[in-house]
Coordinates of C-alpha atoms in Angstrom, one line a residue:
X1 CA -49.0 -100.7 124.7
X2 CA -47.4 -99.9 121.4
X3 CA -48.5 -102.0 118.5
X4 CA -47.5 -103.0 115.0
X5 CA -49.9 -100.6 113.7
X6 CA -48.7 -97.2 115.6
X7 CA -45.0 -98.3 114.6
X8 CA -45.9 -98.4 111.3
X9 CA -48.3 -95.0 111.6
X10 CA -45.4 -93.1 113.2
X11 CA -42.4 -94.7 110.2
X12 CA -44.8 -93.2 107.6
X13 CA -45.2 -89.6 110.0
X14 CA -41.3 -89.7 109.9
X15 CA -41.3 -90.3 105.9
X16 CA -43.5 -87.2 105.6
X17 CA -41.5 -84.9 107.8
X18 CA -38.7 -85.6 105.5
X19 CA -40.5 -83.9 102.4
X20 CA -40.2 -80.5 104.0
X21 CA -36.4 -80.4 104.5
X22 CA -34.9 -77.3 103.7
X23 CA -38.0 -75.1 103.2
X24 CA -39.8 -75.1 106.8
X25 CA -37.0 -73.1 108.6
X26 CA -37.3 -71.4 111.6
X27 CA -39.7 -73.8 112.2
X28 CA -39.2 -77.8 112.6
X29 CA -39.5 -80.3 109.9
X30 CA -42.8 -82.6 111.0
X31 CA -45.2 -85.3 109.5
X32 CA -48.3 -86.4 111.0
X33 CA -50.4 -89.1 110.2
X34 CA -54.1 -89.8 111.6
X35 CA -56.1 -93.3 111.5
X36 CA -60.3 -93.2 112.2
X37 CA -61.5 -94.8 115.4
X38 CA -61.1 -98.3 113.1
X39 CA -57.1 -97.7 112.8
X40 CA -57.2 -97.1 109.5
X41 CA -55.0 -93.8 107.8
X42 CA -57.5 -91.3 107.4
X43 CA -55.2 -88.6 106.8
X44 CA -51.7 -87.9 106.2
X45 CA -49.7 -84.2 106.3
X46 CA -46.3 -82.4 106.7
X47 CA -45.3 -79.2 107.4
X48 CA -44.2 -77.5 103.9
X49 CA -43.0 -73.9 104.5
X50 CA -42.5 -71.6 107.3
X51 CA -45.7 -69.7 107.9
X52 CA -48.3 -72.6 106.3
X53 CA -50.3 -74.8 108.2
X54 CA -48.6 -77.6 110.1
X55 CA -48.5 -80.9 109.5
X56 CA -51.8 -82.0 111.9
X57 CA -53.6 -79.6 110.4
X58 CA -52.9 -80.8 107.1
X59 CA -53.3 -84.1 108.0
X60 CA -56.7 -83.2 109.8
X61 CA -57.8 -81.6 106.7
X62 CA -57.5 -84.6 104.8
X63 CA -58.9 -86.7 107.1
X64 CA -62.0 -85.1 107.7
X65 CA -64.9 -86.2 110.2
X66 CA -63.3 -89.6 109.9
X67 CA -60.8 -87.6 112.7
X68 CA -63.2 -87.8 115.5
X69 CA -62.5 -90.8 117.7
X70 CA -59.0 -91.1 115.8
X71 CA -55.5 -91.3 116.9
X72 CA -52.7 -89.3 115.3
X73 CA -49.4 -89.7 115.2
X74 CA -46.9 -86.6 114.8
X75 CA -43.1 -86.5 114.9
X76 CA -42.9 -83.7 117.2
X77 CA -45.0 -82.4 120.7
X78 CA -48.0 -80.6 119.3
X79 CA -47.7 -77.0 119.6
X80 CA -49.4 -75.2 122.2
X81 CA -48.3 -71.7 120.6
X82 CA -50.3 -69.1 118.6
X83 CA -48.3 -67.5 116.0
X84 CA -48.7 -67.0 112.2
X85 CA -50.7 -70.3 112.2
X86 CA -53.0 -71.3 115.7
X87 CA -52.1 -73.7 118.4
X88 CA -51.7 -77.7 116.9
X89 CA -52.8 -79.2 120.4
X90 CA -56.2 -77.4 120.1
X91 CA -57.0 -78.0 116.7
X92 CA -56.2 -81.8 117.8
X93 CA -58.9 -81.4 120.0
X94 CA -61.7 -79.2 118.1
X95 CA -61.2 -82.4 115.7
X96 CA -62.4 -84.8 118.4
X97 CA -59.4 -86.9 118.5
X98 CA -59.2 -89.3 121.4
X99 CA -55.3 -90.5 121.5
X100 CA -52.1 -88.7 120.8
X101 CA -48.9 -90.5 120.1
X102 CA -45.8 -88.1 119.4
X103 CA -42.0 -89.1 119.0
X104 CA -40.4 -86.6 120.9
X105 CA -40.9 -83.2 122.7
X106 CA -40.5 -79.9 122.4
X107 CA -37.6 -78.1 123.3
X108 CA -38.9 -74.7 122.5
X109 CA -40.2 -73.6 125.5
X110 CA -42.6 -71.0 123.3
X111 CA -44.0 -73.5 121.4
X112 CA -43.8 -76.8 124.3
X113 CA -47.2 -77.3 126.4
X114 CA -49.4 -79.2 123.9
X115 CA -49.4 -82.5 125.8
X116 CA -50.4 -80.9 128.7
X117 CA -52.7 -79.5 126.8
X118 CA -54.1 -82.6 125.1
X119 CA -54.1 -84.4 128.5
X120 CA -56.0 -81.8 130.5
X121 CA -59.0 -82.1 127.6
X122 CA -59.1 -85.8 128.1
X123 CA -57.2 -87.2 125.4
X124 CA -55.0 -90.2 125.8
X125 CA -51.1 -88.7 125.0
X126 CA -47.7 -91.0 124.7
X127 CA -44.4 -89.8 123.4
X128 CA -41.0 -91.5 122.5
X129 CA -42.3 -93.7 120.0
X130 CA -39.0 -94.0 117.6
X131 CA -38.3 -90.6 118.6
X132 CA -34.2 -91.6 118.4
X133 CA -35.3 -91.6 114.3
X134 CA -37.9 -88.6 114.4
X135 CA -35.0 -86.3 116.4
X136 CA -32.2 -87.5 113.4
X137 CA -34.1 -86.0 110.6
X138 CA -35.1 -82.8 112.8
X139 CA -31.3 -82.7 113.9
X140 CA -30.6 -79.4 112.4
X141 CA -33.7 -77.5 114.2
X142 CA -33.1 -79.1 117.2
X143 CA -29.8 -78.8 117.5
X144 CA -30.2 -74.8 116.6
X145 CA -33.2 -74.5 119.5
X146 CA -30.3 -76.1 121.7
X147 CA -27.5 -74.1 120.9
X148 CA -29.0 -70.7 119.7
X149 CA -27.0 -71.1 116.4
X150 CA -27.8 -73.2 113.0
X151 CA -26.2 -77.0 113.1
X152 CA -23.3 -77.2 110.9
X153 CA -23.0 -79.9 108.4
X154 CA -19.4 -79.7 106.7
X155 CA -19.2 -81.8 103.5
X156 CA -15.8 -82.5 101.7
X157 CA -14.5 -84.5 99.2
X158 CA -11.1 -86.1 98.9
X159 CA -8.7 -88.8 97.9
X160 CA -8.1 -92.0 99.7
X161 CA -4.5 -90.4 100.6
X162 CA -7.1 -86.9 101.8
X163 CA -6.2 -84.7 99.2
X164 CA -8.9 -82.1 97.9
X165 CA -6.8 -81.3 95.2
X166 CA -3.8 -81.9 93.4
X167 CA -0.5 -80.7 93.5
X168 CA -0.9 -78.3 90.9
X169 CA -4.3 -77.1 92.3
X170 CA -6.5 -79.2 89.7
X171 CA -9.5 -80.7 91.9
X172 CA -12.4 -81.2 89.0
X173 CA -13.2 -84.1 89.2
X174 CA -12.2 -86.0 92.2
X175 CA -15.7 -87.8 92.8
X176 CA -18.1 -89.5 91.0
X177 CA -20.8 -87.7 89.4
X178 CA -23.2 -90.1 92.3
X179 CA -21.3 -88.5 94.9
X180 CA -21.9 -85.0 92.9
X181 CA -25.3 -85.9 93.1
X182 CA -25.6 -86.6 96.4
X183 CA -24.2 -82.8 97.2
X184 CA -27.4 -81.5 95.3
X185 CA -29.3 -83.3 97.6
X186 CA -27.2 -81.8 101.2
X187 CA -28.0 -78.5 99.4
X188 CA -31.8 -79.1 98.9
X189 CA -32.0 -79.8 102.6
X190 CA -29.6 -77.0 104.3
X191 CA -30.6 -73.4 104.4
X192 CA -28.0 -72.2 103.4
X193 CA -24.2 -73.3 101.6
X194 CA -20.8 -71.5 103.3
X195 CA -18.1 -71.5 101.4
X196 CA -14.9 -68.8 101.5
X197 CA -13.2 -66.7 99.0
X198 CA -10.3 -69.3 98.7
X199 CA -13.1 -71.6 96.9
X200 CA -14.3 -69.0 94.7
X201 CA -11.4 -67.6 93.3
X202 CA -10.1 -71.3 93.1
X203 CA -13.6 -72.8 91.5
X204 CA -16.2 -70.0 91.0
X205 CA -19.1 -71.9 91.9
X206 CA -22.4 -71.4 91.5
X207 CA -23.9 -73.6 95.0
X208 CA -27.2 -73.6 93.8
X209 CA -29.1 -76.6 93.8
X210 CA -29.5 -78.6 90.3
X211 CA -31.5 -82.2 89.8
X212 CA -33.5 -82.1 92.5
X213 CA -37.4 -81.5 91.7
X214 CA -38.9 -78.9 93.6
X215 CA -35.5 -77.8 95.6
X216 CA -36.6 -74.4 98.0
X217 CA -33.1 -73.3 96.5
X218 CA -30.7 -72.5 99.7
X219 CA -29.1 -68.8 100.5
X220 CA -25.5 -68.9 99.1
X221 CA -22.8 -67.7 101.4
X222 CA -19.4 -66.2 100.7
X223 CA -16.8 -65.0 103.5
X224 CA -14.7 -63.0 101.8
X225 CA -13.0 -60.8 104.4
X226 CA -11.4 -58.4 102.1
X227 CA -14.0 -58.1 99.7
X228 CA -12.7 -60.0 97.0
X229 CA -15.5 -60.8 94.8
X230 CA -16.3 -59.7 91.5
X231 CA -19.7 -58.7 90.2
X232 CA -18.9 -61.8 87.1
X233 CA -18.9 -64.5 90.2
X234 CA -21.4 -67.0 89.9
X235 CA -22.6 -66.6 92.9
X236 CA -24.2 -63.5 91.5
X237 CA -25.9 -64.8 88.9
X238 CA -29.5 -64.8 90.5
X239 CA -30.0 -68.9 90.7
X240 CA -30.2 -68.4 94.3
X241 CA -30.3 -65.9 97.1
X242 CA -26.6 -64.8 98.0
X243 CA -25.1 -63.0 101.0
X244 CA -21.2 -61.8 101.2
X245 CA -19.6 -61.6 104.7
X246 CA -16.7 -58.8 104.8
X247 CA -14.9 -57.7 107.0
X248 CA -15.0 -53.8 108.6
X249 CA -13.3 -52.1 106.6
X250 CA -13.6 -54.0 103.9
X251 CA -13.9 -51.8 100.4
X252 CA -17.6 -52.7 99.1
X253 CA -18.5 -49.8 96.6
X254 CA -17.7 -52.6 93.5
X255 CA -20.8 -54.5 94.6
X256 CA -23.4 -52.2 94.5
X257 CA -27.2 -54.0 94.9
X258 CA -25.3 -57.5 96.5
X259 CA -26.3 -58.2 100.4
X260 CA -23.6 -57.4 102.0
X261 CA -23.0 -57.8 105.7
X262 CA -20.2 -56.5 108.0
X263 CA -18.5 -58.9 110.4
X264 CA -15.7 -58.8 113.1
X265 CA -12.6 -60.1 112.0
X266 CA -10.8 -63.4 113.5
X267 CA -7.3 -65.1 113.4
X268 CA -7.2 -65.7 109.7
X269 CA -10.6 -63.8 108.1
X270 CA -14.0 -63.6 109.6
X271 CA -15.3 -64.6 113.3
X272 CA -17.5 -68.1 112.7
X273 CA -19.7 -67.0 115.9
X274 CA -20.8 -63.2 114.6
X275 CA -21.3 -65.5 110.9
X276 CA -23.1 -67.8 112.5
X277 CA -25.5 -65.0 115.1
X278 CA -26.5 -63.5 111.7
X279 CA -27.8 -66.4 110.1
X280 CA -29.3 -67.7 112.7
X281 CA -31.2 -64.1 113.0
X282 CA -32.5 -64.5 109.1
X283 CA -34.0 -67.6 109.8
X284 CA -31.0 -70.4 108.6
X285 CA -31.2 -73.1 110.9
X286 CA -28.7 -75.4 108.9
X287 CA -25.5 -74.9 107.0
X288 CA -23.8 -76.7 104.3
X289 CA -19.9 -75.7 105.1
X290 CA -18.5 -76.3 101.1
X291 CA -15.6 -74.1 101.9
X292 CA -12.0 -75.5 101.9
X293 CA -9.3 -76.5 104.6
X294 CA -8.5 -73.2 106.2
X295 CA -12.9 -72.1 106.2
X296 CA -13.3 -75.8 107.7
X297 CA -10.4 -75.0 110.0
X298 CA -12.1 -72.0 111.3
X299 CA -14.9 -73.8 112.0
X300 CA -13.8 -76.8 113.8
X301 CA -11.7 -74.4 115.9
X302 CA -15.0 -72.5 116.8
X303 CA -16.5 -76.0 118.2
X304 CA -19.1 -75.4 115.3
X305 CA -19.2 -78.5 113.4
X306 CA -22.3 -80.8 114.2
X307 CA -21.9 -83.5 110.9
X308 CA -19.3 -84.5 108.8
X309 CA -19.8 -86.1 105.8
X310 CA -17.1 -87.0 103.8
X311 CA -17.0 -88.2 100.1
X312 CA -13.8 -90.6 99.4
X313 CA -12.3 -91.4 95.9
X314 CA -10.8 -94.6 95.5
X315 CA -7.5 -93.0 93.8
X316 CA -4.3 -91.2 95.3
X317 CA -2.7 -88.2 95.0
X318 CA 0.3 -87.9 96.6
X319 CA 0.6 -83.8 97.4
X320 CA -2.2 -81.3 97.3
X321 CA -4.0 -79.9 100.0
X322 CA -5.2 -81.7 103.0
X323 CA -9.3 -81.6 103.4
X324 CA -8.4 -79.8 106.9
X325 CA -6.2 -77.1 107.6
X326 CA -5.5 -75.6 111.7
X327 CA -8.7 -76.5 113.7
X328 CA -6.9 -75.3 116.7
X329 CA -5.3 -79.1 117.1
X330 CA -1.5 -79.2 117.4
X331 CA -1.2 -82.8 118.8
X332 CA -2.6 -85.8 118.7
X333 CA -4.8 -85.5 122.3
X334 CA -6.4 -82.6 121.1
X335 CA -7.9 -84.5 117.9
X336 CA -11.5 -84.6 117.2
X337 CA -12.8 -87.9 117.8
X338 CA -15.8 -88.9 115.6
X339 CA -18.4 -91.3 115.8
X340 CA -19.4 -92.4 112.6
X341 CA -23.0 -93.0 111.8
X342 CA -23.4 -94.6 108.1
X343 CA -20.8 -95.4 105.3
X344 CA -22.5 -95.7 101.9
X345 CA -21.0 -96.8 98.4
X346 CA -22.2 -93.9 95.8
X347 CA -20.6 -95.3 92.4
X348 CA -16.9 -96.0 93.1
X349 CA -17.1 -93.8 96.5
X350 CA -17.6 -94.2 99.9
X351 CA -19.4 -91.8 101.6
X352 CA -18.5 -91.8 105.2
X353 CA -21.2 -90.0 107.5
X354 CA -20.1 -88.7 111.5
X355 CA -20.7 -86.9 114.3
X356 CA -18.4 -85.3 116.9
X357 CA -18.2 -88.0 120.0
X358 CA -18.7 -84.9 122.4
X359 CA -21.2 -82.5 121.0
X360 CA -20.7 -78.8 120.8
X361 CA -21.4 -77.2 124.6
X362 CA -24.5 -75.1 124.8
X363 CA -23.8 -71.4 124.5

């Protein structure tokens, strides 16, 4: 029977799996919390970085002998898997932990087994305790294990009337500086920030992270199919790890000592699916899509857009550019529905939060 007490335990697990957003990937963001055999929080831990120790065994560290006879509470199955760190499920049990409660399972069938685990050395195991809030802040890794690409997050900002710009091109600033804000923060957590050469010939940013304590900063990348880019952009300036997608025959010798990787070209620039294959195979597990209508286009015509989160300003443009160019729709039956999920006021904005209605198909 769930109590008061392991809600509460398993809120505060969920609270600590948030701190490692944006620096844990390939691996899962989790928390873990333990209580003694009285109920009372022993320990507490998360998992920080790829490679470290996860969560329980941070948490397990903290909590000491008053482990044995304890219960913990983890946001995600226990790993039964040895790799650069040992097996979760069996340092649960050298601990002497009697109970187990976890919010939801493992989909990685490397890593899944640990409840079987657990239960076959005696210990008492239940799952799905608020694991509908444990799986939305592990979205992007899950969603990745599920699809065999990173989740894709596209962020925009536009006008009540949708513009991105104005007529004459001008687009700083159309939000707040809360809503400006709140893109730091999208960036903290993604792996890494897409945006396309259209953007950074219009705005030469920089898409590192800024305000944000601590910020694992996230790898910034340009598709740039003709190879565009000169060595003044900001994107070069060191802040942050970069990588420039090109195209085959693309003319590269300007950009001597930049990452530079060669993709297969698509209606329009570069193909989203070879982008996406090579950053899932250097670790990204989530994207930040920044880039403008015809990169969004691209993507929502690839099926690979998992979030949308759109910043409106309360003022009205009347011509510019629309947020979304193409997509593949031509009508209105071919639309992508959303379902939206939150709608927050960030200073004069709204930010609008959604989700496609019917999620990307497996590959």
């Amino acid at each position: 029977m769930v109590t008061a007490a392991d809600t509460a335990a398993m809120r505060r697990a969920i609270e600590l799996a948030a701190r490692g957003l944006g620096a844990t990937s390939p691996n899962p963001v989790v928390g873990c919390v333990i209580t003694d055999a009285s109920g009372r929080t022993a320990g507490t831990g998360y998992h920080q970085r790829a490679g470290g120790p996860h969560a329980e065994v941070h948490a397990l560290r903290a909590a000491g002998d008053r482990a044995r006879g304890g219960t913990a509470y983890v946001t995600l199955e226990p790993c039964d898997h040895t790799g650069r760190t040992g097996p979760c499920a069996q340092a649960l049990i050298d601990a002497g932990i009697s109970r187990v409660v976890y919010a939801v399972g493992d989909p990685d069938r490397q890593a899944a087994g640990g409840a079987r685990t657990l239960r076959a050395a005696g210990l008492q195991v239940e799952s799905g305790l608020l694991a509908e809030e444990a799986a939305a802040g592990n979205t992007a890794w899950l969603t990745a294990v599920r699809l065999g690409r990173p989740h894709v997050l596209w962020k925009y900002a536009a006008t009540l009337d949708g513009r991105i710009a104005a007529g004459d091109g001008t687009s700083r600033w159309i939000t707040s500086p809360e809503s400006r804000a709140d893109v730091h923060r999208l960036r903290a957590e993604a792996d890494a920030v897409v945006v396309g050469s259209g953007t950074l010939r219009a705005d030469d940013p920089q898409l590192a992270v800024r305000g944000v304590d601590h910020a694992v900063q996230p790898l910034r990348v340009v598709l740039d199919t003709h190879a565009t880019l000169t060595p003044a952009a900001r994107v070069l300036d060191g802040a942050a790890p970069t990588l420039i997608a090109v195209g085959e025959r693309a003319d590269i010798r300007h950009l001597p000592g930049v990452d530079v990787v060669r993709l297969p070209a698509a209606e329009g620039g570069i193909a989203v699916p070879a982008l996406l294959d090579v950053l899932y195979g250097r670790g990204v597990r989530s994207v930040l899509l920044e880039g403008g209508p015809t990169l969004a286009g691209a993507f929502v015509a690839a099926g690979a857009v998992d979030k949308v989160v759109g910043y409106l300003a309360p003022a009205l443009l009347g011509a510019g550019p629309a947020a979304l160019a193409g997509g593949g729709i031509t009508t209105i039956t071919e639309a992508l529905r959303l379902d939206m999920t939150d709608a927050v006021r960030l200073g004069p904005d709204l930010r609008i939060t959604a989700v496609p209605a019917i999620a990307p198909k497996e590959r």
